[in-house]
Tab-separated table of C-alpha atoms in Angstrom:
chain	number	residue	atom	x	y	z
A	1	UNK	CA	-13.776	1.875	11.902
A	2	UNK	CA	-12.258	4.203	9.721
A	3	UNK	CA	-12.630	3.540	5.936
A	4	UNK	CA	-11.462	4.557	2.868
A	5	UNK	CA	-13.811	3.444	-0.428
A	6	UNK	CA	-13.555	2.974	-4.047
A	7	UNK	CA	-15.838	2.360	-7.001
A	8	UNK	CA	-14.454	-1.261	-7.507
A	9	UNK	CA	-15.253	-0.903	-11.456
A	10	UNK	CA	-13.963	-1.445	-14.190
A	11	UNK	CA	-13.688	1.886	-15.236
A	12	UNK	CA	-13.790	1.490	-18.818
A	13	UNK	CA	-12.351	4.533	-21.449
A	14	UNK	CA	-10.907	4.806	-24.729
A	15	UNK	CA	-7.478	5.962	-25.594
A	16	UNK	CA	-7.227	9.633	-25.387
A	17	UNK	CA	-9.848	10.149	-23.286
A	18	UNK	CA	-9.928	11.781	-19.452
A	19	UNK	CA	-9.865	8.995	-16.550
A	20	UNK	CA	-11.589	10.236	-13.449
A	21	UNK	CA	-11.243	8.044	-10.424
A	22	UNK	CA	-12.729	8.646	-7.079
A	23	UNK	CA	-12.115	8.158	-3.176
A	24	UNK	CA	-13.909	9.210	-0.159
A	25	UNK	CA	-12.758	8.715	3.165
A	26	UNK	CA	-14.590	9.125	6.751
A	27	UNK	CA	-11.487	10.398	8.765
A	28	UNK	CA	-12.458	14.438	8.865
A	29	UNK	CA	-8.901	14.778	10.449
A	30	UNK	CA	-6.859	12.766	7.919
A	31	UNK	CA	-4.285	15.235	6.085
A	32	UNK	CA	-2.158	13.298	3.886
A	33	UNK	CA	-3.548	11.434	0.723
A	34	UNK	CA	-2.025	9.062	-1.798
A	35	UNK	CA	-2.654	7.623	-5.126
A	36	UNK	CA	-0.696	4.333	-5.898
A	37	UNK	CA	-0.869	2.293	-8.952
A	38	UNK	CA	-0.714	-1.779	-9.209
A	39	UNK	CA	-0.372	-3.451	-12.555
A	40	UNK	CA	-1.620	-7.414	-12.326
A	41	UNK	CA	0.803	-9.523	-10.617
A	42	UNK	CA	3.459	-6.303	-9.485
A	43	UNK	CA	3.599	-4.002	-6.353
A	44	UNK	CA	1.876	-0.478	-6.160
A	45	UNK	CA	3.770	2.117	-7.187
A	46	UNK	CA	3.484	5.692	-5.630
A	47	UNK	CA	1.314	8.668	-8.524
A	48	UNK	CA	0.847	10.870	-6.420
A	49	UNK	CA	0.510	12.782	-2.968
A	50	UNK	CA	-1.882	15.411	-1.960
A	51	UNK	CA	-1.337	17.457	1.205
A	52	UNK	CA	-3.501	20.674	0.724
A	53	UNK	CA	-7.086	21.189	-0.904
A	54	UNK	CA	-7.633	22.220	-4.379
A	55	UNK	CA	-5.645	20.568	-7.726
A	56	UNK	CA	-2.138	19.164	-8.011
A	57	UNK	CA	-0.581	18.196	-11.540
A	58	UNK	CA	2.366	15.857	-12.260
A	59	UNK	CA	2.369	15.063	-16.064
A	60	UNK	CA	-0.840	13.572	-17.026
A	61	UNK	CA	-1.980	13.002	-13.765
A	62	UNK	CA	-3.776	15.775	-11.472
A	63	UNK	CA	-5.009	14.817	-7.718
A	64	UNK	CA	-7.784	16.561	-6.332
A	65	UNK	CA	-8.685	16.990	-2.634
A	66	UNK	CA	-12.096	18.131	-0.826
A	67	UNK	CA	-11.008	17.840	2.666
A	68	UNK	CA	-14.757	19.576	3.432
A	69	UNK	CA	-16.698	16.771	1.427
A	70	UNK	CA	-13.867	14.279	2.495
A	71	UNK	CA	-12.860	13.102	-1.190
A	72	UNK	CA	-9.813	12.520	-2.886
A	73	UNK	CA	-9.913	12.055	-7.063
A	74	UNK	CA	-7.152	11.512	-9.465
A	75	UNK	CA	-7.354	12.401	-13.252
A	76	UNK	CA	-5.790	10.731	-15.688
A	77	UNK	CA	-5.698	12.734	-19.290
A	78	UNK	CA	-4.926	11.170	-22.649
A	79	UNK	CA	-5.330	7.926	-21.093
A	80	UNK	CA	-2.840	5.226	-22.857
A	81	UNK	CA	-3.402	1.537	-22.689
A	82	UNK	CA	-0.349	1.504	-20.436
A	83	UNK	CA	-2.889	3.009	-17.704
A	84	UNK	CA	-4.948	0.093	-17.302
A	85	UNK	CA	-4.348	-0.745	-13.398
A	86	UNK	CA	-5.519	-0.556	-10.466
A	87	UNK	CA	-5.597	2.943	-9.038
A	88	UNK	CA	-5.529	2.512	-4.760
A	89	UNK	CA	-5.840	5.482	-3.088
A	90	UNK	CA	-4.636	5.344	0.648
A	91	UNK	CA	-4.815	8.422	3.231
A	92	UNK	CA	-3.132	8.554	6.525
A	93	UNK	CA	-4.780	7.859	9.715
A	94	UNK	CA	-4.244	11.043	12.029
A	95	UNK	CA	-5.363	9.552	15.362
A	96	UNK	CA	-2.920	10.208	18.174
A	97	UNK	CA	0.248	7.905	17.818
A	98	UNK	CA	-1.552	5.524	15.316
A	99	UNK	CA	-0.729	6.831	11.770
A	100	UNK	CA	-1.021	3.961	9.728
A	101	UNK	CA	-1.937	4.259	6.098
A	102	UNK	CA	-5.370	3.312	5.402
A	103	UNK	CA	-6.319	1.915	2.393
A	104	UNK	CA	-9.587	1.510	-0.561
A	105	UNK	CA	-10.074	-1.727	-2.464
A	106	UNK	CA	-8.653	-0.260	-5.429
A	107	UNK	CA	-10.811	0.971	-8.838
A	108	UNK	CA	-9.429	-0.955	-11.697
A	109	UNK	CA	-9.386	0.770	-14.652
A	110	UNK	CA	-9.272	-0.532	-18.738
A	111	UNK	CA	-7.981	1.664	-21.123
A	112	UNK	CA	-9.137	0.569	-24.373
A	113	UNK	CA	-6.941	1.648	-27.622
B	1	UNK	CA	19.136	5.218	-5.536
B	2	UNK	CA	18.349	1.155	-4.974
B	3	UNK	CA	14.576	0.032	-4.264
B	4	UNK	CA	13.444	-1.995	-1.226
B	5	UNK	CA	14.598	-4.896	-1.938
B	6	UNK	CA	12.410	-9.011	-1.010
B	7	UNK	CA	13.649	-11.843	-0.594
B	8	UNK	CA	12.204	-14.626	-1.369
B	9	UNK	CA	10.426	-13.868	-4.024
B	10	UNK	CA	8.429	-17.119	-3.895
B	11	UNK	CA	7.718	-19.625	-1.578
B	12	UNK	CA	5.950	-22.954	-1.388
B	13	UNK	CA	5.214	-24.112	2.364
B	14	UNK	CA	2.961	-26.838	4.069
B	15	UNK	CA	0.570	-26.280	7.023
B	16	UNK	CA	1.975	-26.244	10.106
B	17	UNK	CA	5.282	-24.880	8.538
B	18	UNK	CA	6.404	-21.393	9.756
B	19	UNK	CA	8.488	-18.840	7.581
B	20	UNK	CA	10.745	-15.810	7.272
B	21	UNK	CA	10.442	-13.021	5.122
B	22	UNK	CA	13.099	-10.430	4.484
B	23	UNK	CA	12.795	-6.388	3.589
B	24	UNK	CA	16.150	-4.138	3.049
B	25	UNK	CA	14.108	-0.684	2.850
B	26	UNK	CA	15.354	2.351	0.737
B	27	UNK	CA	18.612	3.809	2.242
B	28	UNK	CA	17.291	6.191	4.453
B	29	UNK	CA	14.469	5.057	5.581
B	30	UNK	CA	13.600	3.819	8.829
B	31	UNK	CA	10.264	2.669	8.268
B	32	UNK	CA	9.279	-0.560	7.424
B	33	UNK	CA	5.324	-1.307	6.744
B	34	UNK	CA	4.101	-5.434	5.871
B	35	UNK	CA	1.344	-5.827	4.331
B	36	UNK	CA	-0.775	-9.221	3.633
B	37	UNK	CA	-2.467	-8.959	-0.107
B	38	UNK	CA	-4.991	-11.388	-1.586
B	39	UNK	CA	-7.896	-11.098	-4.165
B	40	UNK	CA	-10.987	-9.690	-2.786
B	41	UNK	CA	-9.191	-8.308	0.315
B	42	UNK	CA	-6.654	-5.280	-0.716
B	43	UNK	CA	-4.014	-4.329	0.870
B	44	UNK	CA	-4.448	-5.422	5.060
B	45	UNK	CA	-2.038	-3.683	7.272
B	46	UNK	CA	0.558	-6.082	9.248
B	47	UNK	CA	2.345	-3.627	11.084
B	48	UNK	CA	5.127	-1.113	10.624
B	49	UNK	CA	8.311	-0.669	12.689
B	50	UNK	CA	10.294	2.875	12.926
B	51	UNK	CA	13.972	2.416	14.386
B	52	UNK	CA	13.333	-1.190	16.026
B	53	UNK	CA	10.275	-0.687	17.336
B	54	UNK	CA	6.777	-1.807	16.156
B	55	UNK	CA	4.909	1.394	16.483
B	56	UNK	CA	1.666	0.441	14.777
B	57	UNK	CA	-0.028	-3.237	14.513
B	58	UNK	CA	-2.610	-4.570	11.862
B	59	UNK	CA	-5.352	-6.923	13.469
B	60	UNK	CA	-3.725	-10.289	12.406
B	61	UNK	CA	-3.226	-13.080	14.933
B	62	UNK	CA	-0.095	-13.639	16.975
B	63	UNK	CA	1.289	-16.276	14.899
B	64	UNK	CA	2.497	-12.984	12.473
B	65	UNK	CA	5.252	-11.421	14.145
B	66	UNK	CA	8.438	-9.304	12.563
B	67	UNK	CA	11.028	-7.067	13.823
B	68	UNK	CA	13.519	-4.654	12.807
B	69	UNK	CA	17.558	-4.533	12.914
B	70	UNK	CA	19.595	-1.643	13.527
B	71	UNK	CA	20.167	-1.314	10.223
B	72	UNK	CA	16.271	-1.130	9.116
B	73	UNK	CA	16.543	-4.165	7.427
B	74	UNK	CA	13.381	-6.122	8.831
B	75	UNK	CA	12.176	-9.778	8.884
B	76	UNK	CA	8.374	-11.155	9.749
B	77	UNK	CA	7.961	-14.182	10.396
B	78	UNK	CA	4.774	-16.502	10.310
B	79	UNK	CA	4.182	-19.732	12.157
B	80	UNK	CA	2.045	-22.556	11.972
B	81	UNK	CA	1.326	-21.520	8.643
B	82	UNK	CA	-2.868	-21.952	7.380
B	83	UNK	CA	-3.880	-22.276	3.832
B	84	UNK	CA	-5.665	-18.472	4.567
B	85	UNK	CA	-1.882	-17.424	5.050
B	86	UNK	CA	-1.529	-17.951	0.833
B	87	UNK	CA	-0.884	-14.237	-0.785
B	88	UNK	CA	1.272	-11.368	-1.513
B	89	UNK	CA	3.025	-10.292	1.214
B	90	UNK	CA	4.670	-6.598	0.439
B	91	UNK	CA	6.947	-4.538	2.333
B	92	UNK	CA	7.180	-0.431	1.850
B	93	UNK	CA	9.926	1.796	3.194
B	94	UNK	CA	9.455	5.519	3.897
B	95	UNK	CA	11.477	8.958	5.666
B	96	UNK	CA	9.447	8.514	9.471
B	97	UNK	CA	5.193	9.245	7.941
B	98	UNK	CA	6.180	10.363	4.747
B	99	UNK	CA	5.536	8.563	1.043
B	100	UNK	CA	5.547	4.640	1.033
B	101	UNK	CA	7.195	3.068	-1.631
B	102	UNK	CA	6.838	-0.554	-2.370
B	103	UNK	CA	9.266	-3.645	-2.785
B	104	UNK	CA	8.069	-6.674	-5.067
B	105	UNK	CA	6.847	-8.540	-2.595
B	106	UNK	CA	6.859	-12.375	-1.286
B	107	UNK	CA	4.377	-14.724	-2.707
B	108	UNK	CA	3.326	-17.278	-0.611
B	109	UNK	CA	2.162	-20.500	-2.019
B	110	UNK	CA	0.508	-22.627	1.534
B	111	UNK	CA	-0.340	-26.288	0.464
């Protein structure tokens, strides 16, 4: 069973501060990653995507991939109340035909002001 | 460019009830993922279809079934509905394996 797993939380941090949010995954031959986030009661909404290892920076938001040590982490600088979400972080099944998206649980993070 | 689009939004059903839900994806795009969300349980895969055909399946029983027009609009369907069946049911578009984005999803109230 292939899985992908999150530190459920809450990750707790104050305004300002650096968010770090973590995912491994046991698929050695997975090659595409995902952050998505999911405010109470709405539908995840796509950060980020990460194809390639090392760093990759959109605004505040920087995805890192291990593919060696199989992990996936998004920052989050000068976190902003407006973060506080759940952060789910899927990565795509490379099996054969079966590519499905596999995803964590979610880490839900607080961002207090 | 328009989102995917749900419809209904909300639903109230009975056991023993079945019902159809209803995805327009993201011009474009020609795959269509479900998904079944409730608290606890994250996101579980239903199944996806790419240009009418199912090409991947979640583990859920028969009585969850969908399929896709030519148009890549797509429709899944549940029967004899269960109170289990209660939860967010979301639908995500993408270009063939690419990025998934998200409609608002179905809520499903099963009394």
């Amino acid at each position: 069973q292939k899985e992908v797993e999150q530190n459920s939380g809450p990750l707790s941090v104050p305004e300002g501060a650096i968010a770090s949010l973590n995912c491994t995954y046991s698929d050695r031959g997975s090659q595409s990653f995902f952050w998505y986030r999911q405010y109470s009661g709405k539908s995840p909404e796509l950060i980020m995507s990460i194809y390639s290892n090392g760093d990759k920076e959109d605004g505040r938001f920087t995805a890192q991939l291990n593919k060696a040590s199989q992990y996936v982490s998004l920052l989050i600088r000068d976190s902003q109340p407006s973060d506080s979400a759940t952060y789910l972080c899927a990565v795509r099944d490379n099996a054969g035909n079966n590519r499905k998206l596999i995803w964590g649980l979610g880490t839900s993070l607080a961002v207090n002001p | 460019k328009a989102g995917v689009t749900q419809t209904p939004r909300y639903l109230i059903k009975t056991r023993g009830q079945q019902v159809t839900l209803s995805c327009s994806p993201i011009s474009g795009h020609r795959s269509v993922s479900w998904y079944q969300q409730t608290p606890g349980q994250g996101l579980q895969f239903l199944f996806e279809y790419f240009s009418e055909t199912q090409r991947n399946k979640g583990n859920f029983p028969g009585r969850f079934s969908g399929r896709q027009f030519s148009n890549s609009r797509s429709e899944m369907n549940v029967s004899t509905l269960e109170l289990g069946d209660s939860a967010l049911y979301l639908c995500a578009s993408s270009i063939h394996e690419g990025e998934q984005f998200f409609g608002p999803g179905t809520r499903l109230t099963v009394l």
